[in-house]
CSV table of C-alpha atoms and ligand atoms in Angstrom, one decimal:
chain,number,residue,atom,x,y,z
N,28,MET,CA,-13.8,14.8,0.6
N,29,LYS,CA,-12.0,17.8,2.2
N,30,ASN,CA,-8.3,18.7,2.0
N,31,LEU,CA,-7.1,16.2,-0.6
N,32,LYS,CA,-3.5,17.0,0.1
N,33,LYS,CA,-3.8,14.7,3.0
N,34,LEU,CA,-4.1,11.6,0.9
N,35,ILE,CA,-0.7,9.9,0.7
N,36,ILE,CA,0.0,6.8,-1.4
N,37,ILE,CA,3.0,4.5,-0.7
N,38,THR,CA,3.7,1.9,-3.3
N,39,GLY,CA,6.6,-0.4,-3.9
N,40,PRO,CA,7.3,-4.0,-4.9
N,41,SER,CA,6.6,-6.8,-2.4
N,42,GLY,CA,9.5,-7.2,-0.1
N,43,VAL,CA,10.8,-3.6,-0.5
N,44,GLY,CA,10.1,-2.8,3.2
N,45,LYS,CA,6.9,-0.7,2.9
N,46,GLY,CA,5.5,-2.3,6.1
N,47,THR,CA,8.6,-1.4,8.2
N,48,VAL,CA,8.8,2.1,6.9
N,49,ILE,CA,5.1,2.7,7.5
N,50,LYS,CA,5.3,1.4,11.0
N,51,GLU,CA,8.0,4.0,11.8
N,52,LEU,CA,6.0,6.8,10.2
N,53,LEU,CA,3.0,5.9,12.4
N,54,VAL,CA,5.0,5.8,15.5
N,55,LYS,CA,6.6,9.2,14.8
N,56,ASP,CA,3.5,11.0,13.6
N,57,ARG,CA,0.2,10.5,15.4
N,58,ASP,CA,-1.6,12.6,12.8
N,59,ILE,CA,-1.1,9.9,10.2
N,60,TRP,CA,-3.8,7.2,9.9
N,61,LEU,CA,-3.1,4.1,7.9
N,62,SER,CA,-6.1,2.8,5.9
N,63,VAL,CA,-6.9,-0.9,6.5
N,64,SER,CA,-7.6,-2.6,3.2
N,65,ALA,CA,-9.9,-5.5,2.4
N,66,THR,CA,-8.3,-8.5,0.7
N,67,THR,CA,-9.3,-12.0,-0.5
N,68,ARG,CA,-5.9,-13.4,0.4
N,69,SER,CA,-5.5,-15.6,3.4
N,70,PRO,CA,-4.0,-14.2,6.6
N,71,ARG,CA,-0.3,-14.8,7.2
N,72,MET,CA,0.9,-16.0,10.5
N,73,GLY,CA,0.3,-13.3,13.1
N,74,GLU,CA,-2.0,-11.2,10.9
N,75,ARG,CA,-5.2,-10.1,12.5
N,76,ASP,CA,-8.5,-9.3,10.8
N,77,GLY,CA,-9.4,-5.6,11.1
N,78,GLN,CA,-5.8,-4.8,12.0
N,79,ASN,CA,-3.6,-5.8,9.0
N,80,TYR,CA,-6.5,-6.3,6.6
N,81,TYR,CA,-10.2,-7.1,6.5
N,82,PHE,CA,-9.9,-10.7,5.3
N,83,ILE,CA,-13.0,-11.3,3.2
N,84,SER,CA,-14.3,-13.8,0.7
N,85,GLU,CA,-14.2,-13.2,-3.1
N,86,ASP,CA,-18.1,-13.0,-3.1
N,87,LYS,CA,-18.1,-10.3,-0.4
N,88,PHE,CA,-15.3,-8.4,-2.3
N,89,LYS,CA,-17.3,-8.5,-5.5
N,90,ASP,CA,-20.4,-7.4,-3.7
N,91,MET,CA,-18.5,-4.4,-2.2
N,92,VAL,CA,-17.2,-3.6,-5.8
N,93,ASP,CA,-20.8,-3.6,-7.1
N,94,LYS,CA,-21.9,-1.4,-4.3
N,95,LYS,CA,-19.1,1.0,-5.0
N,96,GLU,CA,-17.7,0.7,-1.5
N,97,PHE,CA,-14.1,0.9,-2.5
N,98,LEU,CA,-12.1,4.1,-3.2
N,99,GLU,CA,-9.9,1.9,-5.5
N,100,TRP,CA,-9.3,-1.8,-5.9
N,101,ALA,CA,-7.0,-4.1,-7.9
N,102,GLN,CA,-6.0,-7.7,-8.4
N,103,PHE,CA,-2.5,-8.6,-7.2
N,104,ALA,CA,-0.7,-12.0,-7.5
N,105,GLY,CA,-4.0,-13.9,-7.7
N,106,ASN,CA,-5.9,-12.0,-5.0
N,107,TYR,CA,-8.1,-8.9,-4.7
N,108,TYR,CA,-7.3,-5.8,-2.6
N,109,GLY,CA,-9.3,-2.7,-2.1
N,110,THR,CA,-9.5,0.5,0.0
N,111,PRO,CA,-12.8,0.8,1.9
N,112,LEU,CA,-14.2,4.3,1.1
N,113,ASN,CA,-16.1,5.1,4.3
N,114,LYS,CA,-13.2,5.1,6.8
N,115,VAL,CA,-11.0,7.1,4.5
N,116,ASN,CA,-13.6,9.9,4.2
N,117,GLU,CA,-14.2,9.8,7.9
N,118,LYS,CA,-10.5,10.1,8.9
N,119,ILE,CA,-9.8,12.8,6.4
N,120,ASN,CA,-12.7,14.8,7.8
N,121,GLU,CA,-11.3,14.2,11.3
N,122,GLY,CA,-8.1,15.9,10.1
N,123,PHE,CA,-5.8,13.0,9.7
N,124,ASP,CA,-3.2,12.5,7.0
N,125,VAL,CA,-4.5,9.3,5.4
N,126,LEU,CA,-1.9,6.9,4.2
N,127,LEU,CA,-2.7,4.2,1.6
N,128,GLU,CA,-0.3,1.3,1.2
N,129,ILE,CA,-1.4,0.0,-2.2
N,130,GLU,CA,0.0,-1.5,-5.4
N,131,VAL,CA,0.5,0.3,-8.7
N,132,GLU,CA,-3.0,-0.1,-10.3
N,133,GLY,CA,-4.7,1.2,-7.2
N,134,ALA,CA,-2.2,4.1,-7.1
N,135,LYS,CA,-3.1,5.0,-10.7
N,136,GLN,CA,-6.8,5.0,-9.8
N,137,ILE,CA,-6.3,7.3,-6.8
N,138,LYS,CA,-4.1,9.7,-8.9
N,139,GLU,CA,-6.8,9.9,-11.6
N,140,LYS,CA,-9.5,10.6,-9.1
N,141,PHE,CA,-7.5,12.8,-6.8
N,142,PRO,CA,-4.6,14.5,-8.6
N,143,GLU,CA,-3.7,16.4,-5.5
N,144,SER,CA,-2.8,13.3,-3.6
N,145,LEU,CA,0.8,12.6,-2.9
N,146,SER,CA,2.3,9.4,-4.3
N,147,ILE,CA,5.6,7.9,-3.2
N,148,PHE,CA,7.2,4.8,-4.8
N,149,LEU,CA,9.8,2.8,-2.8
N,150,LEU,CA,12.5,1.1,-4.9
N,151,PRO,CA,14.7,-1.7,-3.6
N,152,PRO,CA,18.5,-1.1,-3.8
N,153,SER,CA,18.6,-3.9,-6.4
N,154,LYS,CA,16.5,-6.8,-7.7
N,155,GLU,CA,18.8,-9.2,-6.0
N,156,GLU,CA,18.3,-7.5,-2.7
N,157,LEU,CA,14.5,-7.5,-3.3
N,158,GLU,CA,14.5,-11.2,-3.8
N,159,LYS,CA,16.6,-11.7,-0.7
N,160,ARG,CA,14.2,-9.7,1.4
N,161,ILE,CA,11.1,-11.6,0.1
N,162,ARG,CA,12.8,-14.9,0.8
N,163,ASN,CA,14.1,-13.9,4.2
N,164,ARG,CA,10.6,-12.7,5.2
N,165,GLY,CA,9.6,-16.4,4.9
N,166,THR,CA,5.8,-15.6,4.6
N,167,GLU,CA,5.2,-16.9,1.1
N,168,LYS,CA,5.5,-20.2,-0.7
N,169,GLU,CA,7.8,-20.5,-3.7
N,170,GLU,CA,4.9,-20.0,-6.2
N,171,ALA,CA,3.7,-16.8,-4.5
N,172,ILE,CA,7.3,-15.5,-4.3
N,173,ASN,CA,7.7,-16.0,-8.0
N,174,ARG,CA,4.5,-14.3,-8.8
N,175,ARG,CA,5.5,-11.4,-6.7
N,176,LEU,CA,9.0,-11.2,-8.3
N,177,ILE,CA,7.5,-11.2,-11.8
N,178,ARG,CA,5.0,-8.5,-10.8
N,179,SER,CA,7.8,-6.4,-9.2
N,180,ASN,CA,9.4,-5.9,-12.7
N,181,TYR,CA,6.1,-4.3,-13.9
N,182,GLU,CA,5.8,-2.3,-10.8
N,183,ILE,CA,9.3,-0.9,-10.9
N,184,ALA,CA,8.8,0.0,-14.6
N,185,SER,CA,5.7,2.0,-13.5
N,186,SER,CA,7.6,4.0,-10.8
N,187,ASN,CA,8.0,7.0,-13.1
N,188,ILE,CA,4.3,7.9,-12.7
N,189,PHE,CA,4.8,8.6,-9.0
N,190,ASP,CA,5.5,12.1,-7.6
N,191,PHE,CA,8.5,10.8,-5.6
N,192,VAL,CA,10.7,7.7,-6.0
N,193,LEU,CA,12.9,6.8,-3.1
N,194,THR,CA,15.4,3.9,-2.8
N,195,ASN,CA,14.9,2.1,0.5
N,196,HIS,CA,18.5,1.4,1.4
N,197,ASN,CA,17.8,2.1,5.1
N,198,VAL,CA,14.6,2.5,7.0
N,199,ASP,CA,15.6,5.5,9.0
N,200,GLU,CA,16.8,7.5,6.0
N,201,THR,CA,13.7,6.6,4.0
N,202,VAL,CA,11.4,7.7,6.9
N,203,LYS,CA,13.3,11.0,7.1
N,204,GLU,CA,12.9,11.5,3.4
N,205,ILE,CA,9.1,10.8,3.5
N,206,PHE,CA,8.6,13.2,6.4
N,207,LYS,CA,10.5,15.9,4.3
N,208,ILE,CA,8.1,15.2,1.4
N,209,ILE,CA,4.9,15.2,3.6
N,210,LYS,CA,5.8,18.4,5.5
N,211,SER,CA,7.0,20.3,2.4
Y,311,5GP,P1,0.4,-8.3,0.6
Y,311,5GP,O1,-0.3,-9.5,0.1
Y,311,5GP,O2,1.9,-8.5,0.5
Y,311,5GP,O3,-0.1,-7.8,1.9
Y,311,5GP,O4,0.0,-7.1,-0.4
Y,311,5GP,C1,0.3,-7.3,-1.8
Y,311,5GP,C2,0.2,-5.9,-2.5
Y,311,5GP,O5,-1.1,-5.4,-2.4
Y,311,5GP,C3,1.1,-4.9,-1.9
Y,311,5GP,O6,1.8,-4.2,-3.0
Y,311,5GP,C4,0.2,-4.0,-1.2
Y,311,5GP,O7,0.7,-2.6,-1.2
Y,311,5GP,C5,-1.0,-4.0,-2.1
Y,311,5GP,N1,-2.3,-3.6,-1.4
Y,311,5GP,C6,-2.6,-3.8,-0.1
Y,311,5GP,N2,-3.8,-3.2,0.1
Y,311,5GP,C7,-4.3,-2.7,-1.1
Y,311,5GP,C8,-5.4,-2.0,-1.5
Y,311,5GP,O8,-6.3,-1.7,-0.7
Y,311,5GP,N3,-5.5,-1.7,-2.8
Y,311,5GP,C9,-4.5,-2.0,-3.7
Y,311,5GP,N4,-4.7,-1.6,-5.0
Y,311,5GP,N5,-3.4,-2.6,-3.3
Y,311,5GP,C10,-3.3,-3.0,-2.0
């Protein structure tokens, strides 16, 4: 893989606002390409296969793991998630900055394989605010919300392994900070 400085990892607990921040980054910088992950979780309302995720069965996911078709993969709140290797290679070779929106275990795998990659962790202003954001999003049932909140404690405790930790008080400010980091 050429030019590994172009691999950017964005991680943060469920509900922190990664999706909104990333949408802004993509609108403002056409040289950033967001990797589409594969997952075994069911699509949420409005999510499209091939756009938000590749929604695949557990058998298919395991088959891809066996065939080493993921750059990294992890289990999160009862489902599997992974970054398909092929597209990432292709887009890096085409000169894009490749953005991975992944959880902590996947971020660790990428950092081990590619120490030159840039990792950014987004923190919520507080745990109360995080819970409010997940609930207001209204996409998960109570059990899934609880699993995600429990997991968020572990993720926040792991934030010290990231190159940069930003508190997402406000989308515009966070996007500005990320651009400063990417361009520096
Ligand atoms: P969600 O179900 O809310 O879309 O995603 C749950 C978590 O999985 C989020 O923290 C998200 O960043 C992470 N995630 C999404 N795609 C991948 C992936 O390909 N690999 C890993 N390790 N995590 C992922």
